[in-house]
């Protein structure tokens, strides 16, 4: 399986480099970090309002979850990304979603919500040209994060299948290709 560095290398080759967007976020980080309460509340209001996502939470944990999201948000809009940050997105966040039974479609939908909420907020707070540049930077970085989280999630599942069946990850990959071909042909 690929490590987070290789995944980010692929992401940058396909979607564009991260550093120019990180520079934009660094420039505006102080102002953007002030919005952490807004994002935590909006995010969890949304997740708690939908039955499918609300059921993954334990009684009384909302405050803890909001604090964790604020940390993630502040670090993400800081524009300062080291190896520990990317590793956290890849394995930490992805594994946390698996451990809680949160499917990737929920994670990707939630990231879409965060991106749209950020766009609305940045358009309210900045002139149009600046807002567009800041949003583009946030979108690019959070797209990279979504890729890493989804990859970490998939790796965790594949590792579980490998360990429980004794099949190598390579054999699972080959079998998945065969199943995909079979499903495609049966349509």
Tab-separated table of C-alpha atoms in Angstrom:
chain	number	residue	atom	x	y	z
A	1	UNK	CA	0.000	0.000	0.000
A	2	UNK	CA	1.050	3.546	-0.648
A	3	UNK	CA	2.191	5.782	2.172
A	4	UNK	CA	0.820	9.279	2.587
A	5	UNK	CA	3.835	10.855	0.866
A	6	UNK	CA	3.236	8.819	-2.295
A	7	UNK	CA	-0.482	9.606	-2.197
A	8	UNK	CA	0.271	13.330	-1.876
A	9	UNK	CA	2.779	13.080	-4.732
A	10	UNK	CA	0.051	11.549	-6.919
A	11	UNK	CA	-2.438	14.196	-5.769
A	12	UNK	CA	-0.067	17.021	-6.663
A	13	UNK	CA	0.767	15.476	-10.050
A	14	UNK	CA	-2.925	15.250	-10.915
A	15	UNK	CA	-4.489	18.199	-9.078
A	16	UNK	CA	-1.628	20.644	-8.649
A	17	UNK	CA	0.978	21.509	-6.021
A	18	UNK	CA	-0.016	22.116	-2.420
A	19	UNK	CA	2.541	24.758	-1.426
A	20	UNK	CA	1.137	27.739	-3.394
A	21	UNK	CA	-2.243	27.151	-1.753
A	22	UNK	CA	-0.651	26.698	1.661
A	23	UNK	CA	0.995	30.115	1.188
A	24	UNK	CA	-2.403	31.709	0.578
A	25	UNK	CA	-3.831	30.171	3.739
A	26	UNK	CA	-0.767	31.230	5.760
A	27	UNK	CA	-1.331	34.816	4.616
A	28	UNK	CA	-4.901	34.821	5.970
A	29	UNK	CA	-4.541	32.269	8.775
A	30	UNK	CA	-5.110	34.638	11.683
A	31	UNK	CA	-8.508	35.764	10.372
A	32	UNK	CA	-9.545	32.287	9.181
A	33	UNK	CA	-8.717	30.687	12.526
A	34	UNK	CA	-11.191	33.037	14.221
A	35	UNK	CA	-13.981	31.089	12.516
A	36	UNK	CA	-13.339	27.823	14.382
A	37	UNK	CA	-16.439	28.157	16.596
A	38	UNK	CA	-18.624	28.912	13.578
A	39	UNK	CA	-17.388	25.809	11.752
A	40	UNK	CA	-17.631	23.481	14.718
A	41	UNK	CA	-21.217	24.521	15.413
A	42	UNK	CA	-22.338	24.465	11.765
A	43	UNK	CA	-20.662	21.108	11.143
A	44	UNK	CA	-22.122	19.329	14.139
A	45	UNK	CA	-25.533	20.978	13.764
A	46	UNK	CA	-25.603	19.381	10.313
A	47	UNK	CA	-24.348	15.958	11.427
A	48	UNK	CA	-26.656	15.787	14.439
A	49	UNK	CA	-29.643	16.806	12.289
A	50	UNK	CA	-29.358	13.766	10.006
A	51	UNK	CA	-30.369	10.395	11.419
A	52	UNK	CA	-27.639	8.486	9.571
A	53	UNK	CA	-24.797	10.570	10.962
A	54	UNK	CA	-26.373	11.356	14.336
A	55	UNK	CA	-26.349	7.686	15.325
A	56	UNK	CA	-22.531	7.459	15.285
A	57	UNK	CA	-22.260	9.819	18.254
A	58	UNK	CA	-22.392	8.827	21.901
A	59	UNK	CA	-24.552	10.659	24.401
A	60	UNK	CA	-22.889	13.838	25.653
A	61	UNK	CA	-19.843	13.844	23.367
A	62	UNK	CA	-20.706	16.812	21.164
A	63	UNK	CA	-18.504	19.285	23.041
A	64	UNK	CA	-15.516	16.934	22.759
A	65	UNK	CA	-16.139	16.424	19.035
A	66	UNK	CA	-16.460	20.182	18.466
A	67	UNK	CA	-13.144	20.803	20.231
A	68	UNK	CA	-11.462	18.154	18.067
A	69	UNK	CA	-12.876	19.761	14.912
A	70	UNK	CA	-11.679	23.195	16.015
A	71	UNK	CA	-8.144	21.824	16.364
A	72	UNK	CA	-8.385	20.239	12.910
A	73	UNK	CA	-9.819	23.430	11.372
A	74	UNK	CA	-7.261	25.795	12.933
A	75	UNK	CA	-4.368	23.586	11.848
A	76	UNK	CA	-5.833	23.169	8.366
A	77	UNK	CA	-6.271	26.904	7.728
A	78	UNK	CA	-2.851	27.683	9.232
A	79	UNK	CA	-1.173	26.671	5.975
A	80	UNK	CA	1.582	24.960	7.966
A	81	UNK	CA	1.709	21.286	7.068
A	82	UNK	CA	4.426	18.962	8.271
A	83	UNK	CA	4.732	15.187	8.025
A	84	UNK	CA	2.843	14.731	11.293
A	85	UNK	CA	-0.120	16.691	9.907
A	86	UNK	CA	-0.385	14.641	6.725
A	87	UNK	CA	0.121	11.360	8.614
A	88	UNK	CA	-2.681	12.421	10.988
A	89	UNK	CA	-5.038	12.946	8.047
A	90	UNK	CA	-4.049	9.670	6.379
A	91	UNK	CA	-4.032	7.251	9.250
A	92	UNK	CA	-5.448	9.085	12.253
A	93	UNK	CA	-8.610	10.528	10.745
A	94	UNK	CA	-9.264	7.649	8.340
A	95	UNK	CA	-8.857	5.043	11.078
A	96	UNK	CA	-11.047	7.062	13.442
A	97	UNK	CA	-13.860	6.943	10.865
A	98	UNK	CA	-13.546	3.165	10.504
A	99	UNK	CA	-13.479	2.685	14.281
A	100	UNK	CA	-16.737	4.620	14.607
A	101	UNK	CA	-18.434	2.903	11.674
A	102	UNK	CA	-18.591	6.079	9.600
A	103	UNK	CA	-18.655	5.209	5.886
A	104	UNK	CA	-16.565	7.110	3.351
A	105	UNK	CA	-19.663	8.580	1.719
A	106	UNK	CA	-20.464	10.355	5.001
A	107	UNK	CA	-16.902	11.647	5.321
A	108	UNK	CA	-16.829	12.928	1.738
A	109	UNK	CA	-20.280	14.492	2.104
A	110	UNK	CA	-19.185	16.179	5.339
A	111	UNK	CA	-16.058	17.526	3.635
A	112	UNK	CA	-18.247	18.927	0.865
A	113	UNK	CA	-20.364	20.654	3.524
A	114	UNK	CA	-17.244	22.138	5.156
A	115	UNK	CA	-15.994	23.405	1.794
A	116	UNK	CA	-19.326	25.020	0.927
A	117	UNK	CA	-19.708	26.575	4.395
A	118	UNK	CA	-16.178	27.968	4.080
A	119	UNK	CA	-17.022	29.428	0.679
A	120	UNK	CA	-20.086	31.217	2.060
A	121	UNK	CA	-18.140	32.565	5.047
A	122	UNK	CA	-15.140	33.731	3.018
A	123	UNK	CA	-17.437	35.526	0.537
A	124	UNK	CA	-19.067	37.368	3.457
A	125	UNK	CA	-15.752	38.446	4.972
A	126	UNK	CA	-13.458	39.283	2.027
A	127	UNK	CA	-13.590	41.204	-1.258
A	128	UNK	CA	-14.448	38.948	-4.234
A	129	UNK	CA	-10.902	38.478	-5.597
A	130	UNK	CA	-9.452	37.645	-2.199
A	131	UNK	CA	-12.406	35.415	-1.346
A	132	UNK	CA	-11.934	33.434	-4.551
A	133	UNK	CA	-8.211	32.905	-3.902
A	134	UNK	CA	-8.754	31.914	-0.264
A	135	UNK	CA	-11.560	29.520	-1.149
A	136	UNK	CA	-9.524	27.951	-3.948
A	137	UNK	CA	-6.666	27.375	-1.499
A	138	UNK	CA	-8.947	25.868	1.155
A	139	UNK	CA	-10.660	23.668	-1.427
A	140	UNK	CA	-7.353	22.355	-2.765
A	141	UNK	CA	-5.993	21.556	0.699
A	142	UNK	CA	-9.223	19.922	1.869
A	143	UNK	CA	-9.403	17.904	-1.350
A	144	UNK	CA	-5.922	16.566	-0.533
A	145	UNK	CA	-7.120	15.792	2.989
A	146	UNK	CA	-10.202	13.967	1.674
A	147	UNK	CA	-7.971	11.871	-0.593
A	148	UNK	CA	-5.737	10.948	2.349
A	149	UNK	CA	-8.646	10.163	4.666
A	150	UNK	CA	-10.337	7.989	2.032
A	151	UNK	CA	-7.046	6.184	1.343
A	152	UNK	CA	-6.432	5.621	5.060
A	153	UNK	CA	-9.974	4.336	5.434
A	154	UNK	CA	-9.534	1.918	2.522
A	155	UNK	CA	-6.157	0.750	3.790
A	156	UNK	CA	-7.674	-0.021	7.200
A	157	UNK	CA	-10.407	-2.122	5.596
A	158	UNK	CA	-7.981	-3.963	3.333
A	159	UNK	CA	-5.645	-4.631	6.250
A	160	UNK	CA	-8.577	-6.047	8.248
A	161	UNK	CA	-9.556	-8.360	5.372
A	162	UNK	CA	-5.938	-9.416	4.917
A	163	UNK	CA	-5.445	-10.202	8.593
A	164	UNK	CA	-8.765	-12.006	8.996
A	165	UNK	CA	-8.432	-14.137	5.838
A	166	UNK	CA	-4.684	-14.565	5.562
A	167	UNK	CA	-4.789	-13.142	2.022
A	168	UNK	CA	-2.022	-10.749	1.028
A	169	UNK	CA	-2.928	-7.180	0.118
A	170	UNK	CA	-1.714	-7.884	-3.428
A	171	UNK	CA	-4.052	-10.885	-3.727
A	172	UNK	CA	-6.958	-8.813	-2.425
A	173	UNK	CA	-6.150	-6.134	-5.037
A	174	UNK	CA	-6.107	-8.722	-7.844
A	175	UNK	CA	-9.347	-10.264	-6.616
A	176	UNK	CA	-10.996	-6.816	-6.473
A	177	UNK	CA	-10.063	-6.242	-10.132
A	178	UNK	CA	-11.679	-9.559	-11.078
A	179	UNK	CA	-14.815	-8.758	-9.088
A	180	UNK	CA	-15.012	-5.301	-10.691
A	181	UNK	CA	-14.770	-6.849	-14.166
A	182	UNK	CA	-17.449	-9.379	-13.267
A	183	UNK	CA	-19.772	-6.689	-11.923
A	184	UNK	CA	-19.209	-4.553	-15.011
A	185	UNK	CA	-20.006	-7.466	-17.319
A	186	UNK	CA	-23.173	-8.339	-15.392
A	187	UNK	CA	-24.679	-4.875	-15.870
